[in-house]
GROMACS .gro file of N, CA and C in nm:
model
  354
    1UNK      N    1  -2.303   2.201   2.775
    1UNK     CA    2  -2.188   2.135   2.715
    1UNK      C    3  -2.183   2.163   2.565
    2UNK      N    4  -2.064   2.168   2.512
    2UNK     CA    5  -2.045   2.171   2.368
    2UNK      C    6  -2.045   2.025   2.323
    3UNK      N    7  -2.142   1.989   2.239
    3UNK     CA    8  -2.161   1.849   2.201
    3UNK      C    9  -2.145   1.834   2.050
    4UNK      N   10  -2.048   1.749   2.011
    4UNK     CA   11  -2.027   1.717   1.871
    4UNK      C   12  -2.130   1.614   1.827
    5UNK      N   13  -2.202   1.645   1.721
    5UNK     CA   14  -2.295   1.550   1.661
    5UNK      C   15  -2.220   1.480   1.549
    6UNK      N   16  -2.202   1.349   1.562
    6UNK     CA   17  -2.123   1.272   1.466
    6UNK      C   18  -2.210   1.167   1.398
    7UNK      N   19  -2.192   1.152   1.269
    7UNK     CA   20  -2.266   1.053   1.193
    7UNK      C   21  -2.228   1.064   1.047
    8UNK      N   22  -2.296   0.991   0.962
    8UNK     CA   23  -2.262   0.992   0.820
    8UNK      C   24  -2.282   1.130   0.756
    9UNK      N   25  -2.184   1.172   0.681
    9UNK     CA   26  -2.198   1.291   0.597
    9UNK      C   27  -2.171   1.251   0.452
   10UNK      N   28  -2.052   1.205   0.427
   10UNK     CA   29  -2.014   1.165   0.291
   10UNK      C   30  -2.040   1.016   0.266
   11UNK      N   31  -2.037   0.937   0.372
   11UNK     CA   32  -2.051   0.791   0.360
   11UNK      C   33  -2.179   0.752   0.286
   12UNK      N   34  -2.165   0.660   0.194
   12UNK     CA   35  -2.280   0.606   0.123
   12UNK      C   36  -2.343   0.699   0.022
   13UNK      N   37  -2.280   0.812  -0.008
   13UNK     CA   38  -2.339   0.908  -0.100
   13UNK      C   39  -2.281   0.903  -0.241
   14UNK      N   40  -2.168   0.833  -0.258
   14UNK     CA   41  -2.095   0.837  -0.384
   14UNK      C   42  -2.066   0.983  -0.424
   15UNK      N   43  -2.049   1.067  -0.321
   15UNK     CA   44  -2.021   1.211  -0.336
   15UNK      C   45  -2.130   1.288  -0.410
   16UNK      N   46  -2.253   1.237  -0.404
   16UNK     CA   47  -2.368   1.306  -0.462
   16UNK      C   48  -2.403   1.423  -0.370
   17UNK      N   49  -2.396   1.548  -0.419
   17UNK     CA   50  -2.422   1.664  -0.335
   17UNK      C   51  -2.559   1.663  -0.268
   18UNK      N   52  -2.661   1.613  -0.336
   18UNK     CA   53  -2.795   1.608  -0.277
   18UNK      C   54  -2.800   1.510  -0.160
   19UNK      N   55  -2.733   1.397  -0.174
   19UNK     CA   56  -2.730   1.298  -0.066
   19UNK      C   57  -2.647   1.350   0.052
   20UNK      N   58  -2.538   1.420   0.022
   20UNK     CA   59  -2.458   1.477   0.129
   20UNK      C   60  -2.536   1.585   0.203
   21UNK      N   61  -2.612   1.665   0.130
   21UNK     CA   62  -2.695   1.768   0.193
   21UNK      C   63  -2.802   1.703   0.281
   22UNK      N   64  -2.859   1.592   0.235
   22UNK     CA   65  -2.958   1.520   0.315
   22UNK      C   66  -2.894   1.466   0.443
   23UNK      N   67  -2.772   1.414   0.431
   23UNK     CA   68  -2.702   1.365   0.550
   23UNK      C   69  -2.674   1.479   0.648
   24UNK      N   70  -2.640   1.597   0.596
   24UNK     CA   71  -2.616   1.711   0.685
   24UNK      C   72  -2.745   1.749   0.758
   25UNK      N   73  -2.856   1.746   0.689
   25UNK     CA   74  -2.985   1.775   0.756
   25UNK      C   75  -3.013   1.673   0.866
   26UNK      N   76  -2.977   1.547   0.842
   26UNK     CA   77  -2.994   1.444   0.945
   26UNK      C   78  -2.905   1.474   1.065
   27UNK      N   79  -2.781   1.515   1.039
   27UNK     CA   80  -2.691   1.552   1.148
   27UNK      C   81  -2.747   1.672   1.227
   28UNK      N   82  -2.808   1.764   1.156
   28UNK     CA   83  -2.860   1.885   1.220
   28UNK      C   84  -2.989   1.861   1.298
   29UNK      N   85  -3.060   1.754   1.267
   29UNK     CA   86  -3.192   1.730   1.326
   29UNK      C   87  -3.194   1.737   1.479
   30UNK      N   88  -3.097   1.680   1.552
   30UNK     CA   89  -3.105   1.687   1.698
   30UNK      C   90  -3.050   1.818   1.757
   31UNK      N   91  -3.005   1.909   1.672
   31UNK     CA   92  -2.938   2.029   1.724
   31UNK      C   93  -3.029   2.116   1.811
   32UNK      N   94  -3.155   2.131   1.774
   32UNK     CA   95  -3.243   2.217   1.853
   32UNK      C   96  -3.274   2.153   1.988
   33UNK      N   97  -3.293   2.022   1.991
   33UNK     CA   98  -3.318   1.954   2.119
   33UNK      C   99  -3.198   1.971   2.212
   34UNK      N  100  -3.078   1.962   2.158
   34UNK     CA  101  -2.958   1.984   2.240
   34UNK      C  102  -2.953   2.128   2.290
   35UNK      N  103  -2.985   2.220   2.202
   35UNK     CA  104  -2.986   2.361   2.238
   35UNK      C  105  -3.089   2.390   2.348
   36UNK      N  106  -3.210   2.335   2.331
   36UNK     CA  107  -3.315   2.355   2.433
   36UNK      C  108  -3.273   2.299   2.568
   37UNK      N  109  -3.191   2.196   2.566
   37UNK     CA  110  -3.144   2.134   2.691
   37UNK      C  111  -3.028   2.213   2.753
   38UNK      N  112  -2.989   2.323   2.690
   38UNK     CA  113  -2.885   2.408   2.745
   38UNK      C  114  -2.747   2.384   2.688
   39UNK      N  115  -2.738   2.296   2.589
   39UNK     CA  116  -2.609   2.263   2.529
   39UNK      C  117  -2.584   2.346   2.403
   40UNK      N  118  -2.463   2.341   2.353
   40UNK     CA  119  -2.429   2.402   2.225
   40UNK      C  120  -2.395   2.289   2.129
   41UNK      N  121  -2.482   2.267   2.030
   41UNK     CA  122  -2.453   2.161   1.933
   41UNK      C  123  -2.345   2.205   1.836
   42UNK      N  124  -2.265   2.109   1.792
   42UNK     CA  125  -2.159   2.136   1.696
   42UNK      C  126  -2.152   2.020   1.598
   43UNK      N  127  -2.135   2.054   1.472
   43UNK     CA  128  -2.118   1.954   1.366
   43UNK      C  129  -1.991   1.994   1.292
   44UNK      N  130  -1.902   1.899   1.272
   44UNK     CA  131  -1.775   1.929   1.207
   44UNK      C  132  -1.790   1.995   1.072
   45UNK      N  133  -1.891   1.955   0.996
   45UNK     CA  134  -1.911   2.012   0.863
   45UNK      C  135  -1.948   2.160   0.869
   46UNK      N  136  -2.008   2.204   0.980
   46UNK     CA  137  -2.038   2.347   0.996
   46UNK      C  138  -1.911   2.430   0.995
   47UNK      N  139  -1.802   2.372   1.037
   47UNK     CA  140  -1.673   2.440   1.038
   47UNK      C  141  -1.596   2.406   0.911
   48UNK      N  142  -1.591   2.278   0.877
   48UNK     CA  143  -1.506   2.233   0.766
   48UNK      C  144  -1.552   2.286   0.631
   49UNK      N  145  -1.681   2.290   0.604
   49UNK     CA  146  -1.727   2.333   0.471
   49UNK      C  147  -1.685   2.475   0.437
   50UNK      N  148  -1.707   2.574   0.526
   50UNK     CA  149  -1.661   2.709   0.490
   50UNK      C  150  -1.509   2.723   0.486
   51UNK      N  151  -1.438   2.648   0.572
   51UNK     CA  152  -1.292   2.653   0.568
   51UNK      C  153  -1.243   2.598   0.435
   52UNK      N  154  -1.300   2.484   0.394
   52UNK     CA  155  -1.262   2.422   0.267
   52UNK      C  156  -1.293   2.516   0.150
   53UNK      N  157  -1.410   2.579   0.152
   53UNK     CA  158  -1.447   2.671   0.044
   53UNK      C  159  -1.351   2.790   0.041
   54UNK      N  160  -1.318   2.845   0.158
   54UNK     CA  161  -1.228   2.960   0.164
   54UNK      C  162  -1.088   2.925   0.116
   55UNK      N  163  -1.050   2.798   0.133
   55UNK     CA  164  -0.919   2.752   0.089
   55UNK      C  165  -0.915   2.720  -0.060
   56UNK      N  166  -1.031   2.727  -0.126
   56UNK     CA  167  -1.037   2.699  -0.269
   56UNK      C  168  -1.080   2.559  -0.303
   57UNK      N  169  -1.138   2.487  -0.206
   57UNK     CA  170  -1.184   2.351  -0.232
   57UNK      C  171  -1.286   2.347  -0.344
   58UNK      N  172  -1.271   2.246  -0.428
   58UNK     CA  173  -1.361   2.234  -0.543
   58UNK      C  174  -1.424   2.097  -0.556
   59UNK      N  175  -1.349   1.992  -0.526
   59UNK     CA  176  -1.397   1.857  -0.548
   59UNK      C  177  -1.395   1.779  -0.418
   60UNK      N  178  -1.512   1.727  -0.381
   60UNK     CA  179  -1.521   1.646  -0.259
   60UNK      C  180  -1.421   1.532  -0.267
   61UNK      N  181  -1.344   1.518  -0.160
   61UNK     CA  182  -1.246   1.411  -0.155
   61UNK      C  183  -1.109   1.448  -0.208
   62UNK      N  184  -1.094   1.572  -0.259
   62UNK     CA  185  -0.961   1.611  -0.308
   62UNK      C  186  -0.864   1.626  -0.191
   63UNK      N  187  -0.739   1.650  -0.223
   63UNK     CA  188  -0.635   1.659  -0.119
   63UNK      C  189  -0.669   1.766  -0.015
   64UNK      N  190  -0.719   1.880  -0.061
   64UNK     CA  191  -0.755   1.988   0.030
   64UNK      C  192  -0.868   1.944   0.124
   65UNK      N  193  -0.964   1.875   0.069
   65UNK     CA  194  -1.075   1.821   0.149
   65UNK      C  195  -1.021   1.732   0.260
   66UNK      N  196  -0.932   1.642   0.223
   66UNK     CA  197  -0.876   1.548   0.321
   66UNK      C  198  -0.792   1.619   0.426
   67UNK      N  199  -0.728   1.729   0.388
   67UNK     CA  200  -0.647   1.806   0.482
   67UNK      C  201  -0.732   1.880   0.584
   68UNK      N  202  -0.859   1.903   0.553
   68UNK     CA  203  -0.944   1.987   0.638
   68UNK      C  204  -1.049   1.908   0.714
   69UNK      N  205  -1.123   1.819   0.649
   69UNK     CA  206  -1.245   1.765   0.709
   69UNK      C  207  -1.223   1.684   0.837
   70UNK      N  208  -1.142   1.583   0.835
   70UNK     CA  209  -1.123   1.504   0.956
   70UNK      C  210  -1.041   1.578   1.062
   71UNK      N  211  -0.939   1.655   1.023
   71UNK     CA  212  -0.869   1.733   1.125
   71UNK      C  213  -0.960   1.833   1.198
   72UNK      N  214  -1.058   1.889   1.129
   72UNK     CA  215  -1.151   1.981   1.197
   72UNK      C  216  -1.221   1.908   1.312
   73UNK      N  217  -1.270   1.787   1.286
   73UNK     CA  218  -1.340   1.712   1.391
   73UNK      C  219  -1.245   1.683   1.507
   74UNK      N  220  -1.122   1.649   1.477
   74UNK     CA  221  -1.025   1.619   1.583
   74UNK      C  222  -0.999   1.742   1.668
   75UNK      N  223  -0.989   1.859   1.605
   75UNK     CA  224  -0.968   1.983   1.680
   75UNK      C  225  -1.091   2.018   1.763
   76UNK      N  226  -1.208   1.996   1.705
   76UNK     CA  227  -1.331   2.023   1.781
   76UNK      C  228  -1.340   1.933   1.904
   77UNK      N  229  -1.296   1.809   1.889
   77UNK     CA  230  -1.302   1.716   2.002
   77UNK      C  231  -1.216   1.762   2.120
   78UNK      N  232  -1.117   1.845   2.094
   78UNK     CA  233  -1.037   1.901   2.203
   78UNK      C  234  -1.118   2.001   2.285
   79UNK      N  235  -1.228   2.050   2.227
   79UNK     CA  236  -1.312   2.149   2.293
   79UNK      C  237  -1.445   2.093   2.343
   80UNK      N  238  -1.488   1.984   2.282
   80UNK     CA  239  -1.620   1.928   2.312
   80UNK      C  240  -1.621   1.854   2.445
   81UNK      N  241  -1.739   1.855   2.505
   81UNK     CA  242  -1.759   1.787   2.633
   81UNK      C  243  -1.848   1.664   2.619
   82UNK      N  244  -1.884   1.631   2.495
   82UNK     CA  245  -1.965   1.514   2.468
   82UNK      C  246  -1.980   1.494   2.319
   83UNK      N  247  -2.014   1.371   2.282
   83UNK     CA  248  -2.038   1.335   2.143
   83UNK      C  249  -2.170   1.260   2.135
   84UNK      N  250  -2.255   1.304   2.045
   84UNK     CA  251  -2.379   1.232   2.013
   84UNK      C  252  -2.354   1.162   1.881
   85UNK      N  253  -2.346   1.029   1.885
   85UNK     CA  254  -2.319   0.950   1.763
   85UNK      C  255  -2.452   0.904   1.706
   86UNK      N  256  -2.484   0.955   1.587
   86UNK     CA  257  -2.607   0.916   1.519
   86UNK      C  258  -2.586   0.785   1.443
   87UNK      N  259  -2.695   0.714   1.414
   87UNK     CA  260  -2.684   0.587   1.341
   87UNK      C  261  -2.631   0.605   1.200
   88UNK      N  262  -2.573   0.499   1.150
   88UNK     CA  263  -2.527   0.495   1.011
   88UNK      C  264  -2.378   0.474   1.001
   89UNK      N  265  -2.340   0.406   0.896
   89UNK     CA  266  -2.199   0.376   0.874
   89UNK      C  267  -2.121   0.503   0.844
   90UNK      N  268  -2.012   0.523   0.918
   90UNK     CA  269  -1.926   0.639   0.896
   90UNK      C  270  -1.793   0.615   0.964
   91UNK      N  271  -1.688   0.601   0.884
   91UNK     CA  272  -1.555   0.583   0.941
   91UNK      C  273  -1.514   0.706   1.021
   92UNK      N  274  -1.547   0.823   0.969
   92UNK     CA  275  -1.512   0.947   1.037
   92UNK      C  276  -1.580   0.958   1.172
   93UNK      N  277  -1.710   0.928   1.178
   93UNK     CA  278  -1.783   0.934   1.305
   93UNK      C  279  -1.734   0.828   1.401
   94UNK      N  280  -1.702   0.710   1.349
   94UNK     CA  281  -1.646   0.605   1.435
   94UNK      C  282  -1.512   0.649   1.493
   95UNK      N  283  -1.433   0.719   1.413
   95UNK     CA  284  -1.305   0.770   1.461
   95UNK      C  285  -1.327   0.878   1.567
   96UNK      N  286  -1.430   0.962   1.547
   96UNK     CA  287  -1.463   1.063   1.648
   96UNK      C  288  -1.496   0.997   1.781
   97UNK      N  289  -1.573   0.889   1.777
   97UNK     CA  290  -1.609   0.815   1.898
   97UNK      C  291  -1.483   0.757   1.963
   98UNK      N  292  -1.396   0.701   1.883
   98UNK     CA  293  -1.271   0.644   1.937
   98UNK      C  294  -1.189   0.750   2.008
   99UNK      N  295  -1.173   0.864   1.943
   99UNK     CA  296  -1.094   0.973   2.002
   99UNK      C  297  -1.161   1.024   2.130
  100UNK      N  298  -1.293   1.040   2.125
  100UNK     CA  299  -1.365   1.088   2.244
  100UNK      C  300  -1.344   0.993   2.361
  101UNK      N  301  -1.356   0.866   2.335
  101UNK     CA  302  -1.338   0.767   2.443
  101UNK      C  303  -1.195   0.770   2.498
  102UNK      N  304  -1.097   0.785   2.408
  102UNK     CA  305  -0.957   0.793   2.452
  102UNK      C  306  -0.936   0.914   2.542
  103UNK      N  307  -1.010   1.021   2.517
  103UNK     CA  308  -0.995   1.144   2.593
  103UNK      C  309  -1.089   1.151   2.714
  104UNK      N  310  -1.169   1.046   2.732
  104UNK     CA  311  -1.261   1.043   2.845
  104UNK      C  312  -1.385   1.130   2.825
  105UNK      N  313  -1.417   1.161   2.701
  105UNK     CA  314  -1.535   1.242   2.670
  105UNK      C  315  -1.654   1.148   2.656
  106UNK      N  316  -1.766   1.179   2.722
  106UNK     CA  317  -1.883   1.091   2.710
  106UNK      C  318  -1.935   1.083   2.567
  107UNK      N  319  -1.983   0.965   2.532
  107UNK     CA  320  -2.043   0.941   2.400
  107UNK      C  321  -2.182   0.884   2.423
  108UNK      N  322  -2.280   0.944   2.357
  108UNK     CA  323  -2.418   0.895   2.364
  108UNK      C  324  -2.462   0.850   2.226
  109UNK      N  325  -2.541   0.744   2.222
  109UNK     CA  326  -2.590   0.691   2.095
  109UNK      C  327  -2.740   0.715   2.078
  110UNK      N  328  -2.799   0.780   2.177
  110UNK     CA  329  -2.941   0.813   2.172
  110UNK      C  330  -2.957   0.952   2.231
  111UNK      N  331  -3.026   1.039   2.160
  111UNK     CA  332  -3.047   1.176   2.205
  111UNK      C  333  -3.106   1.180   2.346
  112UNK      N  334  -3.196   1.087   2.377
  112UNK     CA  335  -3.260   1.084   2.508
  112UNK      C  336  -3.161   1.062   2.622
  113UNK      N  337  -3.044   1.008   2.591
  113UNK     CA  338  -2.945   0.980   2.695
  113UNK      C  339  -2.856   1.100   2.728
  114UNK      N  340  -2.863   1.205   2.646
  114UNK     CA  341  -2.783   1.324   2.672
  114UNK      C  342  -2.844   1.397   2.792
  115UNK      N  343  -2.761   1.433   2.889
  115UNK     CA  344  -2.814   1.502   3.008
  115UNK      C  345  -2.897   1.624   2.974
  116UNK      N  346  -3.014   1.633   3.034
  116UNK     CA  347  -3.101   1.747   3.018
  116UNK      C  348  -3.199   1.738   2.903
  117UNK      N  349  -3.182   1.641   2.814
  117UNK     CA  350  -3.274   1.628   2.700
  117UNK      C  351  -3.396   1.549   2.747
  118UNK      N  352  -3.513   1.608   2.725
  118UNK     CA  353  -3.638   1.543   2.769
  118UNK      C  354  -3.677   1.431   2.674
   0.00000   0.00000   0.00000
């Protein structure tokens, strides 16, 4: 399955690049376990960050950022077959969960609950 990993990226960072990078590493942490289980992990920022940079994005939270970041996750959810919601406050991740549930896409809150993960 293509599984979106959702959780805090920008939330709680005050747009500090080091804190955002740490949050991205946290999002990436379960990716190998998902891969070993036969899934393809996906994180919205893996797509949004290079798109934003290619579009000339400069400041986190600018209009261009807002035009790209959340819409990327929504488009990915049209392709994903599951969502792994990691802990932590995140309006974006909560919205991903809402959309997934509306579309009938399974949502897991613990890596161990994802099919095939030991």
